[in-house]
Coordinates of C-alpha atoms in Angstrom, one line a residue:
M225 CA 163.1 52.3 60.3
M226 CA 161.0 53.0 57.2
H227 CA 157.3 53.8 57.4
L228 CA 155.5 52.9 54.2
W229 CA 152.0 54.3 53.7
T230 CA 149.8 52.4 51.3
H231 CA 146.2 52.2 50.2
G232 CA 144.6 49.1 51.5
N233 CA 143.0 47.5 48.5
Q234 CA 143.5 44.5 46.2
A235 CA 145.5 46.5 43.7
T236 CA 148.0 47.4 46.4
R237 CA 148.5 43.7 47.3
N238 CA 149.0 42.8 43.7
N239 CA 151.6 45.6 43.5
L240 CA 153.5 44.2 46.4
R241 CA 153.6 40.8 44.8
N242 CA 154.9 42.5 41.6
L243 CA 157.7 44.1 43.6
R244 CA 158.8 40.8 45.0
S245 CA 158.8 39.3 41.5
F246 CA 161.3 41.9 40.4
G247 CA 163.8 40.8 42.9
W248 CA 162.9 42.8 46.1
P249 CA 163.5 40.6 49.1
L250 CA 160.5 42.0 50.9
H251 CA 158.8 40.6 54.0
L252 CA 155.8 42.9 54.5
T253 CA 152.5 42.4 56.4
I254 CA 149.7 44.8 55.5
T255 CA 147.2 45.5 58.4
E256 CA 143.7 46.7 58.5
F257 CA 142.8 46.7 54.8
A258 CA 139.8 48.8 54.0
L259 CA 138.3 47.4 50.9
R260 CA 136.2 49.9 48.9
R261 CA 132.7 48.7 47.7
S262 CA 133.0 50.8 44.6
G263 CA 135.3 48.3 42.9
P264 CA 139.0 47.9 42.6
L265 CA 140.9 51.1 41.8
S266 CA 143.0 49.2 39.3
Q267 CA 140.2 49.8 36.8
R268 CA 140.6 53.5 37.1
F269 CA 144.4 53.9 36.7
P270 CA 146.9 52.9 34.0
Q271 CA 150.2 51.1 34.5
F272 CA 153.1 53.2 35.7
K273 CA 156.8 52.8 36.0
L274 CA 158.2 54.8 39.0
N275 CA 161.9 55.4 39.6
F276 CA 162.7 56.2 43.2
S277 CA 166.0 57.8 44.4
K278 CA 168.1 56.3 47.1
V279 CA 166.5 56.3 50.5
S280 CA 168.6 55.6 53.6
G281 CA 171.4 54.4 51.3
L282 CA 169.2 51.8 49.5
P283 CA 168.9 51.9 45.7
A284 CA 165.4 51.2 44.8
T285 CA 163.3 51.0 41.7
A286 CA 159.6 50.1 42.1
Y287 CA 157.4 48.8 39.4
A288 CA 153.8 49.5 40.1
N289 CA 151.3 47.6 38.1
R290 CA 147.7 48.8 38.2
V291 CA 148.1 50.7 41.4
G292 CA 145.6 53.1 42.9
S293 CA 148.2 54.9 45.1
V294 CA 152.0 55.1 45.1
L295 CA 154.7 55.7 47.7
L296 CA 156.9 58.8 47.3
P297 CA 159.8 59.8 49.5
S298 CA 159.2 62.8 51.8
S299 CA 161.9 65.4 51.6
E300 CA 161.1 66.7 55.1
F301 CA 161.8 63.3 56.7
H302 CA 164.1 61.8 54.2
T303 CA 166.9 60.8 56.6
A304 CA 164.3 59.2 58.9
G305 CA 163.0 57.1 56.1
V306 CA 159.5 58.3 56.4
F307 CA 157.3 58.0 53.2
R308 CA 154.3 60.0 52.6
W309 CA 151.3 58.8 50.8
L310 CA 150.3 60.5 47.6
P311 CA 147.4 59.8 45.2
L312 CA 148.1 59.7 41.5
E313 CA 144.8 61.5 40.8
H314 CA 141.4 62.0 42.3
K315 CA 142.1 62.1 46.0
A316 CA 138.4 61.5 46.7
F317 CA 139.0 57.8 45.9
L318 CA 142.0 57.5 48.2
T319 CA 140.6 58.4 51.7
P320 CA 141.3 55.1 53.6
V321 CA 145.0 54.9 54.2
Q322 CA 146.7 52.1 56.1
R323 CA 150.2 51.9 57.4
C324 CA 152.8 49.2 56.7
I325 CA 156.1 49.3 58.5
A326 CA 159.3 47.8 57.4
T327 CA 162.8 47.8 58.9
A328 CA 166.0 48.2 57.0
S329 CA 169.3 47.1 58.4
S330 CA 171.6 48.7 55.7
P331 CA 173.7 51.8 56.6
S332 CA 171.8 55.1 56.6
S333 CA 172.6 57.9 54.3
S334 CA 171.5 61.5 54.0
A335 CA 171.6 61.5 50.2
S336 CA 169.1 63.9 48.8
A337 CA 166.1 62.6 46.8
E338 CA 166.2 62.8 43.1
P339 CA 163.2 63.9 41.0
I340 CA 160.6 61.2 40.5
V341 CA 160.0 60.1 36.9
A342 CA 156.8 58.4 36.1
K343 CA 156.0 57.0 32.7
P344 CA 153.6 54.3 31.5
L345 CA 154.8 50.8 30.7
T346 CA 154.6 49.9 27.0
G347 CA 154.9 46.2 27.3
N348 CA 157.1 43.5 28.7
T349 CA 160.2 44.7 30.5
S350 CA 163.8 43.4 30.2
P351 CA 166.5 43.3 32.8
A352 CA 168.1 46.3 31.1
D353 CA 165.1 48.3 32.1
R354 CA 165.5 47.3 35.7
P355 CA 168.0 49.7 37.4
D356 CA 167.9 47.7 40.5
H357 CA 169.8 44.9 38.7
D358 CA 173.5 45.1 37.6
A359 CA 175.7 42.5 36.1
V360 CA 176.0 40.6 39.3
G361 CA 172.3 40.6 40.0
P362 CA 169.9 42.4 42.4
S363 CA 171.4 44.9 44.8
K364 CA 172.3 43.5 48.2
F365 CA 169.8 44.8 50.8
R366 CA 167.2 43.3 52.9
L367 CA 164.0 44.3 54.7
L368 CA 163.1 42.8 58.1
E369 CA 159.6 42.0 59.4
I370 CA 157.2 44.6 60.7
D371 CA 158.0 46.3 64.1
V372 CA 154.7 45.3 65.8
E373 CA 155.6 47.0 69.1
D374 CA 156.2 50.4 67.4
M375 CA 152.9 50.0 65.5
E376 CA 151.1 49.4 68.8
K377 CA 152.8 52.5 70.3
Q378 CA 151.6 54.6 67.4
R379 CA 148.1 53.3 67.7
R380 CA 148.0 54.1 71.5
K381 CA 149.4 57.5 70.8
F382 CA 146.6 58.2 68.3
I383 CA 143.9 57.0 70.7
K384 CA 145.4 59.0 73.5
R385 CA 145.4 62.1 71.4
N386 CA 141.8 61.6 70.4
N387 CA 140.8 61.0 74.0
F388 CA 142.5 64.2 75.1
Y389 CA 140.6 66.3 72.5
G390 CA 137.4 64.5 73.4
K391 CA 137.9 65.3 77.1
V392 CA 138.6 68.9 76.3
L393 CA 135.5 69.2 74.1
L394 CA 133.4 67.5 76.8
S395 CA 134.8 69.8 79.5
F396 CA 133.9 72.9 77.4
L397 CA 130.4 71.6 76.9
L398 CA 129.9 70.8 80.6
A399 CA 131.4 74.2 81.6
G400 CA 129.2 76.1 79.1
G401 CA 126.1 74.3 80.2
G402 CA 126.9 74.9 83.8
L403 CA 127.5 78.6 83.2
M404 CA 124.2 78.8 81.3
Y405 CA 122.4 77.2 84.2
L406 CA 124.0 79.5 86.7
A407 CA 123.2 82.5 84.7
Y408 CA 119.5 81.4 84.4
A409 CA 119.4 80.4 88.1
A410 CA 121.0 83.6 89.3
A411 CA 118.6 85.7 87.3
D412 CA 115.6 84.5 89.3
V413 CA 115.4 85.0 93.1
G414 CA 113.0 82.1 93.3
S415 CA 115.4 79.6 91.7
G416 CA 116.8 76.7 93.7
L417 CA 120.3 78.2 93.6
M418 CA 119.2 81.6 95.0
R419 CA 117.2 79.9 97.7
H420 CA 120.5 79.0 99.4
M421 CA 122.0 82.5 99.0
D422 CA 121.3 83.6 102.6
G423 CA 123.0 80.4 103.9
L424 CA 126.0 81.0 101.6
L425 CA 126.3 84.7 102.7
E426 CA 126.1 83.7 106.4
L427 CA 128.9 81.2 105.9
L428 CA 130.9 83.8 104.0
Y429 CA 130.5 86.4 106.8
D430 CA 131.6 83.8 109.4
L431 CA 134.8 83.1 107.5
L432 CA 135.7 86.6 106.6
P433 CA 136.6 89.5 108.9
D434 CA 133.7 91.8 109.7
N435 CA 134.8 94.6 107.5
F436 CA 136.3 92.7 104.6
P437 CA 135.7 93.6 101.9
D438 CA 135.1 97.2 102.8
P439 CA 131.4 97.6 103.4
E440 CA 131.1 100.9 101.4
L441 CA 133.1 99.5 98.5
A442 CA 130.9 96.4 98.4
H443 CA 127.8 98.6 98.5
H444 CA 129.0 100.7 95.5
F445 CA 129.6 97.4 93.6
V446 CA 126.0 96.3 94.3
M447 CA 124.7 99.6 93.2
W448 CA 126.7 99.3 90.0
L449 CA 125.2 95.9 89.3
A450 CA 121.7 97.2 90.1
S451 CA 122.0 100.2 87.9
R452 CA 122.8 98.0 84.9
G453 CA 120.1 95.4 85.6
Y454 CA 122.5 92.6 86.7
L455 CA 120.7 91.8 89.9
P456 CA 118.3 88.9 89.9
Y457 CA 114.6 89.4 89.4
D458 CA 111.6 88.1 91.3
L459 CA 109.5 86.5 88.5
E460 CA 106.8 85.0 90.8
R461 CA 103.4 86.7 91.0
D462 CA 102.6 88.2 94.4
D463 CA 99.6 86.9 96.3
P464 CA 96.8 89.5 96.3
E465 CA 96.3 88.9 100.0
L466 CA 99.6 90.8 100.6
S467 CA 98.2 94.0 99.0
V468 CA 98.0 97.0 101.3
N469 CA 96.2 100.3 100.7
I470 CA 97.4 103.4 102.6
K471 CA 95.1 106.4 102.0
G472 CA 94.5 105.6 98.3
L473 CA 98.0 104.4 97.6
T474 CA 98.2 100.7 96.8
F475 CA 101.3 98.6 97.8
H476 CA 101.0 95.3 96.0
T477 CA 103.3 93.9 98.7
P478 CA 104.0 95.4 102.1
V479 CA 107.8 94.6 102.0
G480 CA 110.0 97.5 100.9
L481 CA 113.6 98.7 100.8
A482 CA 114.5 101.3 103.4
A483 CA 116.1 104.7 102.7
G484 CA 119.9 104.7 102.8
F485 CA 120.4 101.8 100.3
D486 CA 119.8 103.8 97.1
K487 CA 120.6 107.3 98.3
D488 CA 120.8 109.0 94.9
A489 CA 118.1 107.1 92.9
E490 CA 120.7 105.1 90.9
A491 CA 118.6 102.0 90.5
P492 CA 115.2 102.0 92.2
L493 CA 113.6 100.0 89.5
G494 CA 116.3 97.4 89.8
F495 CA 115.3 96.8 93.4
C496 CA 111.6 96.9 92.5
K497 CA 112.2 94.0 90.1
M498 CA 113.9 92.1 92.9
G499 CA 110.5 91.7 94.6
F500 CA 110.2 94.8 96.8
G501 CA 106.8 96.4 96.8
F502 CA 108.2 99.8 97.3
V503 CA 111.6 101.4 97.4
E504 CA 112.5 104.5 99.4
V505 CA 115.2 106.6 97.8
G506 CA 117.4 109.0 99.8
T507 CA 118.1 110.7 102.0
V508 CA 118.3 113.5 99.3
T509 CA 119.6 116.9 100.3
P510 CA 119.1 120.1 98.2
K511 CA 122.9 120.6 97.7
P512 CA 125.4 117.9 97.3
Q513 CA 127.5 117.0 100.3
A514 CA 130.1 114.4 101.0
G515 CA 129.0 113.3 104.5
N516 CA 131.3 112.3 107.3
P517 CA 134.9 111.0 106.7
K518 CA 135.5 107.3 105.9
P519 CA 135.4 104.7 107.2
R520 CA 131.8 105.3 108.2
I521 CA 130.0 101.9 107.6
F522 CA 130.8 98.9 109.8
R523 CA 129.5 95.3 109.7
L524 CA 128.7 93.5 112.9
A525 CA 128.3 90.1 111.3
K526 CA 128.0 88.1 114.6
D527 CA 125.1 90.3 115.6
W528 CA 123.5 90.7 112.1
A529 CA 123.8 94.5 112.5
I530 CA 125.2 97.6 110.8
I531 CA 126.7 100.7 112.3
N532 CA 126.8 103.7 110.0
R533 CA 127.8 107.4 110.4
C534 CA 127.4 108.5 106.8
G535 CA 126.0 111.9 107.6
F536 CA 123.6 112.4 104.7
N537 CA 126.1 111.9 101.9
S538 CA 124.1 113.0 98.9
A539 CA 124.5 113.9 95.2
G540 CA 122.0 116.7 95.5
L541 CA 118.8 117.6 93.7
D542 CA 120.6 118.5 90.5
V543 CA 121.5 114.9 90.1
V544 CA 118.6 113.1 91.7
E545 CA 115.8 115.1 90.0
P546 CA 116.5 114.0 86.4
R547 CA 117.0 110.4 87.6
L548 CA 113.6 110.4 89.3
K549 CA 112.0 111.9 86.2
K550 CA 113.5 109.1 84.1
V551 CA 112.3 106.5 86.6
S552 CA 108.8 107.9 86.5
E553 CA 108.8 107.4 82.7
D554 CA 110.5 104.0 82.5
R555 CA 108.6 102.1 85.1
W556 CA 105.3 102.1 83.1
H557 CA 107.1 100.1 80.4
D558 CA 108.5 97.5 82.7
R559 CA 106.1 94.7 83.7
L560 CA 108.0 93.8 86.9
A561 CA 108.4 97.4 88.1
R562 CA 105.1 98.9 86.9
R563 CA 103.2 98.4 90.2
C564 CA 106.2 99.4 92.4
V565 CA 105.7 102.4 94.7
I566 CA 108.5 104.9 94.8
G567 CA 109.1 106.9 98.0
V568 CA 111.6 109.7 98.3
N569 CA 113.3 110.6 101.6
I570 CA 114.4 114.2 101.9
G571 CA 116.5 116.1 104.4
K572 CA 118.3 119.2 105.1
N573 CA 121.9 120.1 104.4
K574 CA 124.4 120.0 107.3
N575 CA 125.0 123.7 107.3
T576 CA 121.4 124.8 106.7
E577 CA 120.0 126.8 109.7
K578 CA 116.3 126.6 108.7
A579 CA 115.3 123.1 107.8
E580 CA 112.0 124.3 106.4
E581 CA 113.7 126.0 103.5
D582 CA 115.5 122.8 102.4
I583 CA 112.4 120.7 102.9
R584 CA 110.4 123.1 100.7
E585 CA 113.0 123.1 97.9
G586 CA 113.1 119.3 98.0
I587 CA 109.4 119.0 97.7
R588 CA 109.2 121.7 95.0
R589 CA 111.7 119.9 92.7
I590 CA 111.2 116.2 93.2
G591 CA 107.9 115.9 95.1
R592 CA 105.8 115.3 92.0
F593 CA 107.8 112.2 91.1
A594 CA 107.2 110.5 94.4
D595 CA 104.3 108.3 95.5
Y596 CA 105.1 109.3 99.0
L597 CA 107.6 111.7 100.7
V598 CA 109.5 111.1 103.9
I599 CA 111.0 114.0 106.0
N600 CA 114.0 112.6 107.8
L601 CA 114.4 114.3 111.2
S602 CA 115.9 111.4 113.1
S603 CA 119.4 110.6 111.8
P604 CA 121.9 110.5 114.7
N605 CA 124.8 111.5 112.4
T606 CA 123.7 115.1 111.7
Q607 CA 124.3 117.4 114.6
G608 CA 121.1 118.9 116.0
L609 CA 118.8 117.1 113.6
R610 CA 116.9 115.0 116.2
A611 CA 116.0 118.2 118.0
L612 CA 113.7 118.9 115.1
Q613 CA 111.4 116.1 116.4
Q614 CA 110.3 118.4 119.3
R615 CA 106.7 119.6 119.1
D616 CA 107.1 123.1 117.9
H617 CA 109.9 122.4 115.3
L618 CA 108.0 119.4 114.1
R619 CA 104.8 121.3 113.6
S620 CA 106.6 124.1 111.7
I621 CA 108.3 121.6 109.3
I622 CA 105.2 119.6 108.6
T623 CA 103.2 122.8 108.0
A624 CA 105.9 124.1 105.6
A625 CA 105.9 120.8 103.7
Q626 CA 102.1 120.6 103.4
S627 CA 102.1 124.2 102.1
E628 CA 104.6 123.3 99.4
L629 CA 102.5 120.2 98.5
D630 CA 99.4 122.5 98.2
K631 CA 101.3 124.6 95.7
L632 CA 102.1 121.5 93.6
E633 CA 98.4 120.6 93.7
Q634 CA 97.4 124.1 92.6
E635 CA 99.9 123.9 89.7
H636 CA 98.4 120.6 88.8
K637 CA 94.8 122.1 88.7
M638 CA 96.1 124.9 86.5
H639 CA 97.2 122.3 84.0
Q640 CA 93.9 120.6 84.1
A641 CA 92.0 124.0 83.7
K642 CA 93.7 124.6 80.4
T643 CA 91.6 121.9 78.8
S644 CA 88.9 123.4 76.6
Q645 CA 85.3 123.3 77.7
P646 CA 83.5 120.4 75.9
D647 CA 80.0 120.2 74.5
D648 CA 77.4 118.4 76.6
T649 CA 77.8 115.1 74.8
E650 CA 78.8 111.8 76.2
Q651 CA 81.6 111.5 73.7
E652 CA 83.1 114.9 74.6
K653 CA 82.8 114.1 78.3
A654 CA 84.7 110.9 77.9
K655 CA 87.4 112.6 75.8
L656 CA 87.7 115.3 78.5
Q657 CA 88.1 112.6 81.2
Q658 CA 90.7 110.8 79.3
D659 CA 92.6 114.0 78.6
M660 CA 92.5 115.1 82.2
T661 CA 93.7 111.7 83.3
Q662 CA 96.7 111.9 80.9
K663 CA 97.5 115.4 82.2
A664 CA 97.4 114.1 85.7
L665 CA 99.9 111.4 84.9
D666 CA 102.0 114.0 83.1
F667 CA 102.3 116.3 86.0
F668 CA 102.1 113.6 88.8
P669 CA 103.6 110.5 87.0
T670 CA 102.9 108.4 90.0
Q671 CA 100.7 105.4 90.9
T672 CA 97.8 107.7 92.0
G673 CA 98.3 110.6 89.6
R674 CA 98.0 113.1 92.5
R675 CA 100.0 114.7 95.3
P676 CA 102.3 112.3 97.3
L677 CA 101.6 111.2 100.8
L678 CA 103.7 112.9 103.5
F679 CA 105.5 110.9 106.2
V680 CA 108.0 111.8 108.9
K681 CA 110.8 109.4 110.0
I682 CA 111.3 109.3 113.8
A683 CA 114.0 107.9 116.0
P684 CA 113.7 104.8 118.4
D685 CA 115.5 106.6 121.2
L686 CA 112.5 108.7 122.3
T687 CA 111.0 109.1 125.7
V688 CA 107.3 108.4 126.2
Q689 CA 106.6 112.2 126.3
E690 CA 108.5 112.8 123.1
K691 CA 106.5 110.0 121.4
Q692 CA 103.3 111.6 122.6
D693 CA 104.3 115.0 121.3
I694 CA 104.9 113.6 117.9
A695 CA 101.6 111.7 117.9
D696 CA 99.7 114.9 118.9
V697 CA 101.4 117.0 116.1
A698 CA 100.7 114.2 113.6
L699 CA 97.0 114.2 114.4
E700 CA 96.8 118.0 114.6
T701 CA 98.4 118.6 111.2
G702 CA 96.8 115.7 109.4
L703 CA 100.1 114.0 108.7
D704 CA 99.6 110.9 106.4
G705 CA 102.1 108.7 108.2
L706 CA 105.2 107.9 110.2
V707 CA 108.3 105.8 109.4
V708 CA 109.2 104.0 112.6
T709 CA 112.1 103.9 113.2
N710 CA 115.6 105.2 112.3
T711 CA 118.8 103.8 113.7
T712 CA 119.6 103.8 117.4
I713 CA 122.5 105.3 119.3
Q714 CA 122.2 102.7 122.1
R715 CA 124.5 99.7 122.3
P716 CA 122.9 96.6 123.8
E717 CA 125.2 94.5 126.0
S718 CA 124.5 91.5 123.8
L719 CA 126.7 92.8 121.0
Q720 CA 129.7 90.5 120.2
S721 CA 131.4 92.0 117.2
R722 CA 134.6 93.9 117.5
S723 CA 133.1 97.1 115.8
K724 CA 130.4 97.4 118.4
K725 CA 132.0 100.5 119.9
E726 CA 132.0 102.5 116.7
T727 CA 130.0 105.7 116.8
G728 CA 127.0 106.0 114.6
G729 CA 123.5 104.6 114.2
L730 CA 123.0 100.9 114.9
S731 CA 120.5 99.0 112.7
G732 CA 119.7 95.3 112.3
R733 CA 118.7 92.5 114.7
P734 CA 119.6 94.4 117.9
L735 CA 117.0 97.0 117.0
K736 CA 114.2 94.5 116.6
A737 CA 112.5 94.7 120.0
M738 CA 113.0 98.4 120.4
A739 CA 111.4 99.1 116.9
T740 CA 108.5 96.8 117.6
Q741 CA 107.7 98.6 120.9
C742 CA 107.9 102.0 119.2
V743 CA 105.5 100.9 116.5
S744 CA 103.0 99.7 119.1
D745 CA 103.3 102.9 121.1
M746 CA 102.9 105.2 118.1
Y747 CA 99.9 103.2 116.8
K748 CA 98.1 103.6 120.2
M749 CA 99.0 107.2 120.6
T750 CA 97.8 108.1 117.1
K751 CA 94.7 106.0 117.6
G752 CA 95.3 104.1 114.4
Q753 CA 94.6 107.3 112.3
V754 CA 98.2 107.7 111.1
A755 CA 99.7 105.1 108.8
I756 CA 103.0 103.5 110.0
I757 CA 105.8 102.0 108.0
S758 CA 108.1 100.0 110.3
S759 CA 111.8 99.7 109.8
G760 CA 114.5 98.1 111.9
G761 CA 115.4 94.5 112.5
I762 CA 113.0 93.0 109.9
E763 CA 114.6 89.6 108.8
T764 CA 111.8 87.1 108.4
G765 CA 108.1 86.9 107.6
L766 CA 107.4 86.4 111.3
D767 CA 109.2 89.7 112.1
A768 CA 107.0 91.4 109.5
Y769 CA 103.9 89.8 110.9
E770 CA 104.8 91.0 114.4
R771 CA 105.2 94.6 113.2
I772 CA 101.8 94.4 111.4
R773 CA 100.2 93.1 114.6
A774 CA 101.8 95.9 116.5
G775 CA 100.2 98.5 114.1
A776 CA 102.4 98.8 111.0
S777 CA 100.8 98.8 107.5
A778 CA 104.1 98.0 105.8
V779 CA 107.7 97.1 106.6
E780 CA 111.2 98.1 105.3
V781 CA 114.4 96.2 105.3
Y782 CA 118.0 97.4 105.2
S783 CA 120.5 95.3 107.2
S784 CA 118.8 92.0 106.2
M785 CA 119.3 92.9 102.6
I786 CA 123.1 92.7 103.3
Y787 CA 123.0 89.5 105.4
R788 CA 120.3 87.6 103.5
G789 CA 121.1 88.9 100.0
P790 CA 118.8 89.5 97.0
V791 CA 116.3 86.8 98.1
V792 CA 115.3 88.7 101.2
A793 CA 112.1 90.2 99.7
R794 CA 110.8 87.0 98.3
R795 CA 111.7 85.1 101.5
I796 CA 109.9 87.5 103.7
K797 CA 106.8 87.6 101.4
D798 CA 106.6 83.8 101.3
E799 CA 107.1 83.5 105.1
L800 CA 104.6 86.3 105.8
L801 CA 101.9 84.6 103.6
S802 CA 102.5 81.3 105.3
V803 CA 102.1 82.9 108.8
L804 CA 99.0 84.8 107.7
N805 CA 97.4 81.5 106.4
Q806 CA 98.2 79.8 109.7
A807 CA 97.2 82.6 112.1
G808 CA 94.7 84.6 110.0
K809 CA 95.0 88.1 108.7
P810 CA 95.2 90.7 111.5

């Protein structure tokens, strides 16, 4: 088999006729001629005489008359009889190449190709100038007709190869477009993709074992994403009707993230940008402590609940203080986090005998970076902590905390007093006011520019008398607010998950009714004079509405963040607004 590559133009066909006139018994059919509109190439090239070596045992001498391209043997494929196409000069004129196929029946040979000699013809040629003739006549060889079947196979192979590369390119384009859409959709909690996140998570928790993957490991991964800004943002503008004001502190939305999720202030602004109106950092202890042994967090997926016995694991004030300082500086430059309220939950170390000392130190070092402070006296995982909710202990702790806040305010006033006394002109007065405002933001870099509000977090497992004692102390000391409630040590009979008997505090859906009742009780006992932030079992906007109707000013979520995913804040806000529009604001 010999593959002859030739240029498809009139000069080539003339050349083939010339070859036949010199004694070549050729039977060739040239397919798919591509005629150039620029004119025949025969006008651009002179006459040439080309001597070919033996190919596959066939002596051959070709005379090319006014040819635009010639055929040369390929040394790489010599034994297979494959010719390669080569232009005489100016490749730009020789782009369309067509294939002719001829079949030779003479014995094959592996003789090596001799150098090609090309020289111009000077005139008429004689038989002596024709090496393909001897005394007897032309050499005995014949070329059969074109192998049409092989040509069709080659054509199909070419099409198949092009189709393969086309499919690969199309696949890459579709995959790239899909990834770009997913990246865009996953970056916005209000996108159509993220709207189905809670359903996907619910299906995932149904298919996987309760504690696979490890809850604490999964939590660390989420915190890693949040600290690098990889969690989705809530780009929708919140309705002004959701805004809440608690003693001068404005919450642009009443849905926040409860303490325990971001214990060490790793990414509070990341959660603010997810749509939460406020984020409560902590619990933070003065000294670092590891907490209780692992495993200490358990999912109860069938019950939409969590059991934890972490025990105030904290990085300590030395780590949290610079982080909060950076947060207070960065949030003013972020449009999505600028209005977010930052709360800080503080507690005592496990081995501290006097809780007042740890509370004082916490307020002294990080109090001025918080919009509100929460004293945690209700965790069930620190021995003896809940006893501090009793009347006398509670009064002592609140008094110590308020005393430390007073010191911060005195220090703040000293900074303001250093401003020089101005003249009695309007311009100087305006300058003084601007300067004092800036100093207030420098010392208290918070939403209000003044001392933080003070809250106490209480347990749900309180008797009526214990609740009344807390209410009395709150009114007596002028406490700003209560966080109601922490986790419970009770185990309802309705629990179905295998981990239901684990020790620790239970949060989530089983806590809903108990927390709502506790909010109602504390609101009535404090006569509505103490602000209440409700936590425990908040999953939907209707849950938030029920807590607000019971007496809460704002709500916090924790377990539903795990089971509904990053869309939970936006979902609750939308549902709450819908309920408010239907039922009217309370």
